[in-house]
Amino acid sequence: MSPANPRLRRRGLPTGPVRTARRLGEVRRAQLVTTYGVGAMIAVENESFLVRGIDSWDVSEAPFVIEPRLSRKLRVKGFRLPPAPDPGKATDGVRAVRFPVMYSCPECRLLQPFRRFNSPTGKAECSTCQESLVPSRFVMACTRGHLEDFPFWKWVHRGTQRTEAGTCGGELSFHADGSTASLRAVRIACSCGAEEVSMEGAFRRRALRDLGIRCGGRRPWLKDGPAEGCDEPPRTLQRGSSSVWFPVMHSALSIPPWSEGIDKITAGVYAKLKDEDPAFIRRYVQVENVLKHHPQYTPDDVVSCVQRWRAQETEPTDDAGGEDDARTDLYRGEYDSLCKPHPERADAGDQDFVCEPPGDPIDALRTFHGVEQVMLLKRLREVRALQSFRRVEEPSPADGPERRVAISLDKPDWLPAFEVSGEGVFLRLDNERLRAWEQQPGVDERARRIRHNHERLLRERIGPSDKPVPSSRATPRFVLLHTLAHILINEWSLDGGYPAAALRERLYAEEDMAGVLIYTATSDSAGSLGGIVAQGDPDRLDATLRAALQRARWCSNDPLCMESEASGADGLNLAACHACVLLPETSCENNNILLDRAALIGTPDLRTPGFFSG
């Protein structure tokens, strides 16, 4: 009898069909919302996995994150921190599934599904060569979020009569000699005698569709999730490409009254009490000593607060405007709070929002720069939640419901989120001066060029549909405030000791709002050290604005930068480039688009005045 094929042996496996969950590794909680959320691929040593849906997570010990305004807008009961169980005790947490399924061996070059390599338990190793396996570099996805392995067999056998994978009886092999960095050096072959082909051309927009390859509608991140019917053309993507996973996140600042007093106390227990009667709520408050450190309140105050929140949840909300309208509503409440003083109290430990004007007058800022108000946020709290994600193309206001990829098989009543604390400076421009500037010749003409390109992109995203094209936010006011935030962040990164990537912008440019919040926020106390608040001192802020505007007058790419008719991604900027205005992606809430230095300083030919030209 001939010996068994060594590839069929399983070394180091226990006898019997016992299978247990395998601990793969660790990531930070915030990363499970921002970087490695549901549907994202994560590399663990020489393997690759896909983070499973939240309905498979063990959140029995995951803390609640309370932010009533945000949960109401997203239509969920609340938020939870991603689970972070004790490694010594826990047997579960965030689950993942192996993806892609196709692996290759660098020694024998075999390319096949992982299970056929018969790797030892807990390892990704070729049982023949004892070499570490390599997950496939290529995957296939569509704009509706479906994800599959790249169809290597069909790619090799294109042009033949065979249509079903594996019917040739051969084995695929993967060759990457590294002679060049191009896809021409990556070759796929089949032992059946089919001609060896390279991966060149696989990334063309219609490459897979021209071969008759259709999207299978698969959602491997959802356990037992059925495949969906899909007529979107699939696209080839690199496994590590940013186009594989774009998070759709929403955030809100904790503002009064929800950030203090009885509302904040009730927020911690609301999830347990929202469906209970007043008698149960009073009994719960007394038994659990909810008001132990707050003798100024009574159980009846908690009852009243729960009933008020419950009534707010039942109020109808208008979803006609989609995500943009929800964002505007959230920002409107924040803007109103930022414009009013909320001084630090004796019980400051219970305050999530401390907003005060500077001690010195801001006459110079008002006279020379048109800054009507400066507020110092000595304390702020922000909640960031993951609602969905996109593939292939980044999120857009034109996205329809079909592009909102589900992170759970059933409609979830909670979303993964995390909270950060920090500090910041809020600037509000003079509305009358701003309106006068908006009406000057040439101002709207430059913004209209950006708006035209943006609306064209939104129209292309909608495709052949009767759905109305969302209006672009590229108004003169928005472009001005956005560019102002960018030059201030760049200046503070030089003067304040914070790297630009640690600072963030928040723009209030809708309707009669005209404010900019620049802040830093982290999950620990490092975001509240006072470095940013110090930049809001009127004298220092005046010097910062002068220096930032002077720096904005000249770019090393001028005159090309200033005279550009369209720059940046999809032509959505004018005078803005990496040498003058653009920021790290973590700092900009608009993906570095809708920017123009001329809105600040004007054009050299004086045809378009800048807001700060005087």
mmCIF file of C-alpha atoms in Angstrom, residues 376 423-425 492 530-538 540-541:
data_model
loop_
_atom_site.group_PDB
_atom_site.id
_atom_site.type_symbol
_atom_site.label_atom_id
_atom_site.label_comp_id
_atom_site.label_asym_id
_atom_site.label_seq_id
_atom_site.Cartn_x
_atom_site.Cartn_y
_atom_site.Cartn_z
ATOM 1 C CA LEU A 376 -12.693 78.302 25.546
ATOM 2 C CA GLU A 423 -10.567 70.580 25.139
ATOM 3 C CA GLY A 424 -10.889 73.099 22.351
ATOM 4 C CA VAL A 425 -11.408 76.641 21.116
ATOM 5 C CA TRP A 492 -1.279 75.363 16.161
ATOM 6 C CA GLY A 530 -4.784 72.906 28.601
ATOM 7 C CA GLY A 531 -2.512 73.282 25.586
ATOM 8 C CA ILE A 532 -5.321 74.062 23.152
ATOM 9 C CA VAL A 533 -7.278 76.287 25.527
ATOM 10 C CA ALA A 534 -4.134 78.387 25.933
ATOM 11 C CA GLN A 535 -4.203 79.082 22.196
ATOM 12 C CA GLY A 536 -7.541 80.844 22.673
ATOM 13 C CA ASP A 537 -6.015 83.719 24.633
ATOM 14 C CA PRO A 538 -7.009 86.820 22.600
ATOM 15 C CA ARG A 540 -2.075 84.807 21.225
ATOM 16 C CA LEU A 541 -5.009 84.053 18.922
#
